[in-house]
Structure formats: C-alpha cells, structure tokens
Coordinates of N, CA and C and ligand atoms in Angstrom, one line a residue:
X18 N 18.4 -11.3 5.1 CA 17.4 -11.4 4.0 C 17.6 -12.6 3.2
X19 N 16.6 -13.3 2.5 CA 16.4 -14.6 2.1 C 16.7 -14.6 1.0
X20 N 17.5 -14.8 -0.2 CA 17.4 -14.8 -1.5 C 16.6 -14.7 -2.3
X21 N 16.3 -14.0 -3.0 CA 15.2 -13.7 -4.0 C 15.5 -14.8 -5.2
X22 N 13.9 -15.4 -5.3 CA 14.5 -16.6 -6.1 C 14.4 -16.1 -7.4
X23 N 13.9 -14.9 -8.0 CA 13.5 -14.2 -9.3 C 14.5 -12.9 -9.4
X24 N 15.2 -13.1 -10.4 CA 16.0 -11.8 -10.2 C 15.6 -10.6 -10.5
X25 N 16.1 -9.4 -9.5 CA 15.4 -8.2 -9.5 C 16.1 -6.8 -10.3
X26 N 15.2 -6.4 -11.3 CA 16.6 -6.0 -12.2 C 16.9 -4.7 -11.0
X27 N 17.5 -3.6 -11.7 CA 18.2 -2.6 -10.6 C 16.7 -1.8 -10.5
X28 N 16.3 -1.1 -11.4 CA 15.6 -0.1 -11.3 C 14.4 -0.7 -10.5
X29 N 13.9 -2.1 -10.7 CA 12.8 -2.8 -9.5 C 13.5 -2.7 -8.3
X30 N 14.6 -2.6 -8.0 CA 15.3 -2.9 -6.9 C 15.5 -1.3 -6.4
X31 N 15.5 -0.3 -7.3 CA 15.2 1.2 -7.0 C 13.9 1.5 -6.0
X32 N 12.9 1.2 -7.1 CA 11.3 1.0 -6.3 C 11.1 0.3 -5.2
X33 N 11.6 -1.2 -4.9 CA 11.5 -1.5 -3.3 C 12.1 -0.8 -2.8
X34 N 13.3 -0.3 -2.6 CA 14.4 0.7 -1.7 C 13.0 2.0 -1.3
X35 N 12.1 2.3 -2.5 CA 11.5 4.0 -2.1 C 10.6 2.8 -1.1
X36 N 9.9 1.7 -1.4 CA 8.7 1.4 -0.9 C 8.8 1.1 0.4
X37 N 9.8 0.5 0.8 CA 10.3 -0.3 1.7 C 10.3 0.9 2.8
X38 N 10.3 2.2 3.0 CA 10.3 3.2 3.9 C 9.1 2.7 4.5
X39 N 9.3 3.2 5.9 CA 8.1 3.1 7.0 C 6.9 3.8 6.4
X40 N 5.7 3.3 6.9 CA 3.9 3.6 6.2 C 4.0 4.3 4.9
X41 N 4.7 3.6 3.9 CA 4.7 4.4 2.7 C 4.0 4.2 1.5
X42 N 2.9 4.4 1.1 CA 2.1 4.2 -0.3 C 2.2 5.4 -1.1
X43 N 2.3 4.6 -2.5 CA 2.1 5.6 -3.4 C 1.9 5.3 -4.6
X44 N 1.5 6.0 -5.4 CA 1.2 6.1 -6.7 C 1.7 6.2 -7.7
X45 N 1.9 5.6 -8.7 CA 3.0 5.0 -9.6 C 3.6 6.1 -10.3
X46 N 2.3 7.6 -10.4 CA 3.0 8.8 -10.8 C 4.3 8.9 -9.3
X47 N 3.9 9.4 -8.0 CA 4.6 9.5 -7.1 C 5.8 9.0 -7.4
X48 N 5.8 7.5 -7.6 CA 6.9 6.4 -8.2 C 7.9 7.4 -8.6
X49 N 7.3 7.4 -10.1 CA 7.8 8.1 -11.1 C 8.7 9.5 -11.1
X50 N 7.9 9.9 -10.5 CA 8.5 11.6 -10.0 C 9.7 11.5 -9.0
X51 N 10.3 10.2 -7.9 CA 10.6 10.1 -6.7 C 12.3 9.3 -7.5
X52 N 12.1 8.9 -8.8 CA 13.1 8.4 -9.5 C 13.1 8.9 -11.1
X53 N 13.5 9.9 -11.2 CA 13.7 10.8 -12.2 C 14.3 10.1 -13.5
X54 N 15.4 9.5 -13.3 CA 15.9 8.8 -14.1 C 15.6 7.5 -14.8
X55 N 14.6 6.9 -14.0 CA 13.6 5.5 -14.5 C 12.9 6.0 -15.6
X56 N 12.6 5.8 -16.4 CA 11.3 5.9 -17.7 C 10.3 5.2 -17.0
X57 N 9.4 6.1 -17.9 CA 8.1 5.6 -17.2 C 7.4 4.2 -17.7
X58 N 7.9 3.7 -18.7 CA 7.5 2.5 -19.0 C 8.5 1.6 -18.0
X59 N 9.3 1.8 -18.0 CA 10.4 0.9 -16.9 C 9.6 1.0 -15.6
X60 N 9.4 2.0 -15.3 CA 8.8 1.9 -13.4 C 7.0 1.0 -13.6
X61 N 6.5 0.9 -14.7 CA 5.3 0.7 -14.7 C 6.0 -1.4 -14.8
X62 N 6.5 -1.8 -15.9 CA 7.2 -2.9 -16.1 C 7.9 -3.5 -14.2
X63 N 8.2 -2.6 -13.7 CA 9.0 -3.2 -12.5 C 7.8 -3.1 -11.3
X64 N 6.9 -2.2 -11.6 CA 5.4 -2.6 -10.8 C 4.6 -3.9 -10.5
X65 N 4.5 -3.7 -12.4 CA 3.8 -5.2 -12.6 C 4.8 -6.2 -12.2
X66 N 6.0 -6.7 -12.5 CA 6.6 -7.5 -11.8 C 7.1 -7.8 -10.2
X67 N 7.3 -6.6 -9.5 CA 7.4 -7.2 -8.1 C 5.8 -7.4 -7.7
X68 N 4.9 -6.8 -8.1 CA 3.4 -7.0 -7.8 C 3.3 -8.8 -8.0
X69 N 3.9 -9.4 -9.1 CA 3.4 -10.6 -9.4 C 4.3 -11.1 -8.2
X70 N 5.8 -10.7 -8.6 CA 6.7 -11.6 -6.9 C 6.0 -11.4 -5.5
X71 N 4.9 -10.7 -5.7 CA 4.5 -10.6 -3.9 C 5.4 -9.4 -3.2
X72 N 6.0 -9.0 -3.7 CA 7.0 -8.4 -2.7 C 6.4 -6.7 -2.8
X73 N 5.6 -6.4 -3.4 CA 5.1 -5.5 -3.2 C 3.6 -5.5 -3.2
X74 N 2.2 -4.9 -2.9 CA 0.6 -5.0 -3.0 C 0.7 -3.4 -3.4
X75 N -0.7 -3.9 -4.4 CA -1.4 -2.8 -5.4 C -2.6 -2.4 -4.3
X76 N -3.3 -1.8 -3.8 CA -4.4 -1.2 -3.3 C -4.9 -0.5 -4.3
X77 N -6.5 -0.7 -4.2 CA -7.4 0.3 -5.2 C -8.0 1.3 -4.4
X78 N -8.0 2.2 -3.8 CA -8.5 3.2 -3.2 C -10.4 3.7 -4.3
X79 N -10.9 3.9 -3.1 CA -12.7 4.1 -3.9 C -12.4 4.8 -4.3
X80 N -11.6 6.0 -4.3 CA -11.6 7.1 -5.2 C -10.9 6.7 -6.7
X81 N -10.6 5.5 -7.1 CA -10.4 5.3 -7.9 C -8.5 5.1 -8.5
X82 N -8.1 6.0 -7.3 CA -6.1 5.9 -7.3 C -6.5 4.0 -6.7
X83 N -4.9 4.0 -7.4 CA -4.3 3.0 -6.8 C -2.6 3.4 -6.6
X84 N -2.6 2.5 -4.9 CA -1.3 3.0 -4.6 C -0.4 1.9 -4.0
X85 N 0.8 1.8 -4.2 CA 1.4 0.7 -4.1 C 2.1 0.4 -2.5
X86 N 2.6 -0.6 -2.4 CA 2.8 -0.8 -0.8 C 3.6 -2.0 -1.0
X87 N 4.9 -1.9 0.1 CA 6.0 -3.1 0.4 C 5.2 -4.6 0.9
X88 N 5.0 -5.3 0.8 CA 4.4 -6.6 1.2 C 4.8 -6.5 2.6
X89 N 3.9 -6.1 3.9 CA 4.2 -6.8 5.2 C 3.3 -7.4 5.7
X90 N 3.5 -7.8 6.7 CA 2.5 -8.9 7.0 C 1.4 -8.3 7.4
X91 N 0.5 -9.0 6.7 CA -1.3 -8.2 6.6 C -1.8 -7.5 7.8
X92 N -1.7 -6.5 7.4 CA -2.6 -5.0 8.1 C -3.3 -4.2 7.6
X93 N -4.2 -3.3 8.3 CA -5.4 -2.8 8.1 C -5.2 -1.4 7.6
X94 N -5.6 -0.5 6.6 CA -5.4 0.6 6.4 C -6.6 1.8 6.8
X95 N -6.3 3.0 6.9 CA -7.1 3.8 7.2 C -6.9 5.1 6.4
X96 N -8.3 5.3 6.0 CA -7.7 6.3 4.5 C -8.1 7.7 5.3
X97 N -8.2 8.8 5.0 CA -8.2 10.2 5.3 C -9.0 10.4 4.1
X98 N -10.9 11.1 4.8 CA -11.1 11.3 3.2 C -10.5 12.7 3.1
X99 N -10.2 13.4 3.7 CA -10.2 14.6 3.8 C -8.7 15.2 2.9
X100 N -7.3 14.6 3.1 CA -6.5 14.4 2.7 C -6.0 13.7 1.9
X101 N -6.6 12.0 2.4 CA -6.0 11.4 1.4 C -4.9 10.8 2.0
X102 N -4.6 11.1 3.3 CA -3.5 10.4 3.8 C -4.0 8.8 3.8
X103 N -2.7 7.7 3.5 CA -3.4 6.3 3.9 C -2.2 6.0 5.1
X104 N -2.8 5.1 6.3 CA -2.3 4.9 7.3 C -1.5 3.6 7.5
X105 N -0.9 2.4 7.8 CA -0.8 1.1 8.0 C -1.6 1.2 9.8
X106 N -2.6 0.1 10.0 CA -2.8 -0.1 11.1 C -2.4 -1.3 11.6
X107 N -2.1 -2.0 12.6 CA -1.8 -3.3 12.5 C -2.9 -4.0 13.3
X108 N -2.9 -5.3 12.8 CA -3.7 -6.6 13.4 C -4.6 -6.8 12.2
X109 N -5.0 -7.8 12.4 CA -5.9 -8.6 10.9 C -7.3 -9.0 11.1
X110 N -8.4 -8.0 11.5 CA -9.5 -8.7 11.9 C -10.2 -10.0 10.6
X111 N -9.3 -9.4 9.5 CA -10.0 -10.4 8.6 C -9.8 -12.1 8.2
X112 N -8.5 -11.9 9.4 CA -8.0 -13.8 9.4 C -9.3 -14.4 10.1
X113 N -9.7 -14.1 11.1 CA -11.0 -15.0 11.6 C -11.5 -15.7 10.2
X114 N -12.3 -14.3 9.6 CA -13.6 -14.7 8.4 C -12.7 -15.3 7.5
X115 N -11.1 -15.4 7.5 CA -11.0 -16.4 6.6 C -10.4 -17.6 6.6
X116 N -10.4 -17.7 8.4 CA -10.1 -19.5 8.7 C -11.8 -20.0 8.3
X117 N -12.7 -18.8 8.6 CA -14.0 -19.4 8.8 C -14.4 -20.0 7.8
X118 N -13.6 -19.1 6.7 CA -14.1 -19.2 5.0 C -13.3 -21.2 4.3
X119 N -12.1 -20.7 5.1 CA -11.4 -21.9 5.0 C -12.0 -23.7 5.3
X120 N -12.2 -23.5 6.8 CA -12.8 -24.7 6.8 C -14.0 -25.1 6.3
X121 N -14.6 -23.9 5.6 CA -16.0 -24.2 4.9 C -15.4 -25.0 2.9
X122 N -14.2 -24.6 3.3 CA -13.7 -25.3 1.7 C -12.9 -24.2 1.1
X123 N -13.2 -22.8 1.4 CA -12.8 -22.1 0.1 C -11.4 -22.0 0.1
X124 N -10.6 -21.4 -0.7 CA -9.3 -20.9 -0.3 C -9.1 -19.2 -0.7
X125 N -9.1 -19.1 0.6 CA -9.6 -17.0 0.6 C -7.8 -17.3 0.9
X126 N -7.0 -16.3 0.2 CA -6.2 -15.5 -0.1 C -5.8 -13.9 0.5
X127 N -6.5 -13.1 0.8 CA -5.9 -11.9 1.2 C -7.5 -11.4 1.9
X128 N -7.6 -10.2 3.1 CA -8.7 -9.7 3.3 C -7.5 -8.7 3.5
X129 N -8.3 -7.3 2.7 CA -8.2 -6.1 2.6 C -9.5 -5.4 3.1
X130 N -9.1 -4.5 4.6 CA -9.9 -4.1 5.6 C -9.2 -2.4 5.0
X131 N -10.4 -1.6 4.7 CA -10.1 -0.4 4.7 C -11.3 0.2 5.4
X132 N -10.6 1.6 6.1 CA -11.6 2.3 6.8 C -10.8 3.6 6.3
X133 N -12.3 4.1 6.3 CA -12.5 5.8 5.9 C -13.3 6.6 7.1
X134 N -12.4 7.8 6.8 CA -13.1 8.7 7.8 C -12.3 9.5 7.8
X135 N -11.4 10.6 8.9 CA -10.9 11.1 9.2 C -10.0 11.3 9.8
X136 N -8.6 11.8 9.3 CA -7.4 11.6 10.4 C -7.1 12.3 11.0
X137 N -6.3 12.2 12.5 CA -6.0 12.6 13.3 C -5.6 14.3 13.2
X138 N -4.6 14.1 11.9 CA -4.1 15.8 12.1 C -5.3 16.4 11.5
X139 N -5.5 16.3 10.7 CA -7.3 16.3 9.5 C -8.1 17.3 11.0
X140 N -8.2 16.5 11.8 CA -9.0 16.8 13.0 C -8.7 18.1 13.5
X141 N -7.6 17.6 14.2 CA -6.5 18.8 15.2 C -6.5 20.2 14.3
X142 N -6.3 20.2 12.5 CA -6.5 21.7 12.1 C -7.6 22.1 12.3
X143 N -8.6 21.1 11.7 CA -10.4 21.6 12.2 C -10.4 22.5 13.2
X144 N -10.0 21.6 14.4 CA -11.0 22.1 15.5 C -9.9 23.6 15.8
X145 N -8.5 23.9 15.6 CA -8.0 24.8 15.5 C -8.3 25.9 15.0
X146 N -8.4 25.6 13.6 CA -9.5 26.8 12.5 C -11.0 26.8 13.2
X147 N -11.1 26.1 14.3 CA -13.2 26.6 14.7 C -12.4 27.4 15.7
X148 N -11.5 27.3 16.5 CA -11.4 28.2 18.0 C -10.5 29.4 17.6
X149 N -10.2 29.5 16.5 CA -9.8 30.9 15.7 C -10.7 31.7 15.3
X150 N -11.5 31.1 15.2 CA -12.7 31.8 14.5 C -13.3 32.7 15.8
Ligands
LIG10 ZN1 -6.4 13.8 6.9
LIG11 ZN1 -0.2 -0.5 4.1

C-alpha cells in the first residue's frame, strides 16, 4: 500500500476498513448504524473527506439515495429495482466515449454507467413463487 499523502484520522480509517469489503455500497445511515460509536457528524465529516481524497465515490441512485463505494478502478453498476441491491460489474464501456470526448478537446473525468432492471435472485424467487402457485 502506497502512503497516503493526507492524513487519515482513525474513524475515516474505520469507514474505509467497512468500505473496502468486496461489492459493498452503502448509505451513510448504513455507515452510521455499522459503527455505533462514530457520531454522526464525525462519519458524515470523514465522508466528505475521503470523497474529496478519491479514495472513496458517492453514487446518486434515481431513487434519490446516495450510496458510498471504495474507489476501484472504474466499473459498471447494476441496480435491482426491485430490491435495491447495487451490483459492481466490471469493464468500462464508457472509456471509448471518453477518449472520443478527449481528443475532441474536453477533459471528461469519470463515466458512470448505471443499469436498472432486475436481479438475478429478484428473478429466481419470482419465478419460484409463480410455480408455487
Ligand atoms: Zn433484486
Ligand atoms: Zn461499485
């Protein structure tokens, strides 16, 4: 691990430890609830700051949550409307459109590829509860 050139107080350093688990997002209440002993102004304070270090990304979900995520290298998410589960998928269809964007001059920054629909287990109870029936 590379030295962090910003020092990370403990309790920011609590929140990457929860974030940093495999496909994990969540919600600052989640946050909150997952570290009992943090104040809630402290977990909101260590949000906003690893958010500005990069070391963590904010997602705004259409329903209006937003839910937090370890910085990895850019991948696609897949939301569950049904649940609400969010997925990590990997590969970046959106680097194309923004070398494309690039050599046209701009400087595009991040593509955030979200897909909605329905997930896998979402599915499997469905069609379980129709052949019950
Ligand atoms: Zn689902
Ligand atoms: Zn993710």
């Amino acid at each position: 691990m590379p030295r962090m050139k910003q020092a990370v107080t403990r309790q920011a350093q609590q929140v990457l430890n929860l974030l940093s688990a495999e496909n994990c997002h969540m919600t600052a209440e989640e946050i909150q609830n997952a570290l009992p002993d943090v104040g809630r102004a402290t977990i909101y304070r260590a949000l906003f700051s690893l958010e500005r270090q990069r070391q963590i990304r904010r997602l705004a979900l259409e329903s209006g949550v937003a839910v937090y995520e370890f910085s990895r290298p850019q991948h696609m998410h897949f939301i569950c409307e049904n649940c609400g589960r969010i997925e990590d998928l990997p590969g970046n269809p959106g680097a194309e459109a923004m070398q494309s964007l690039e050599e046209r001059g701009y400087l595009p920054q991040r593509a955030d590829i979200m897909i909605y629909g329905i997930c896998l287990k979402c599915l499997k109870n469905n069609k379980e509860e129709q052949s019950n029936v």
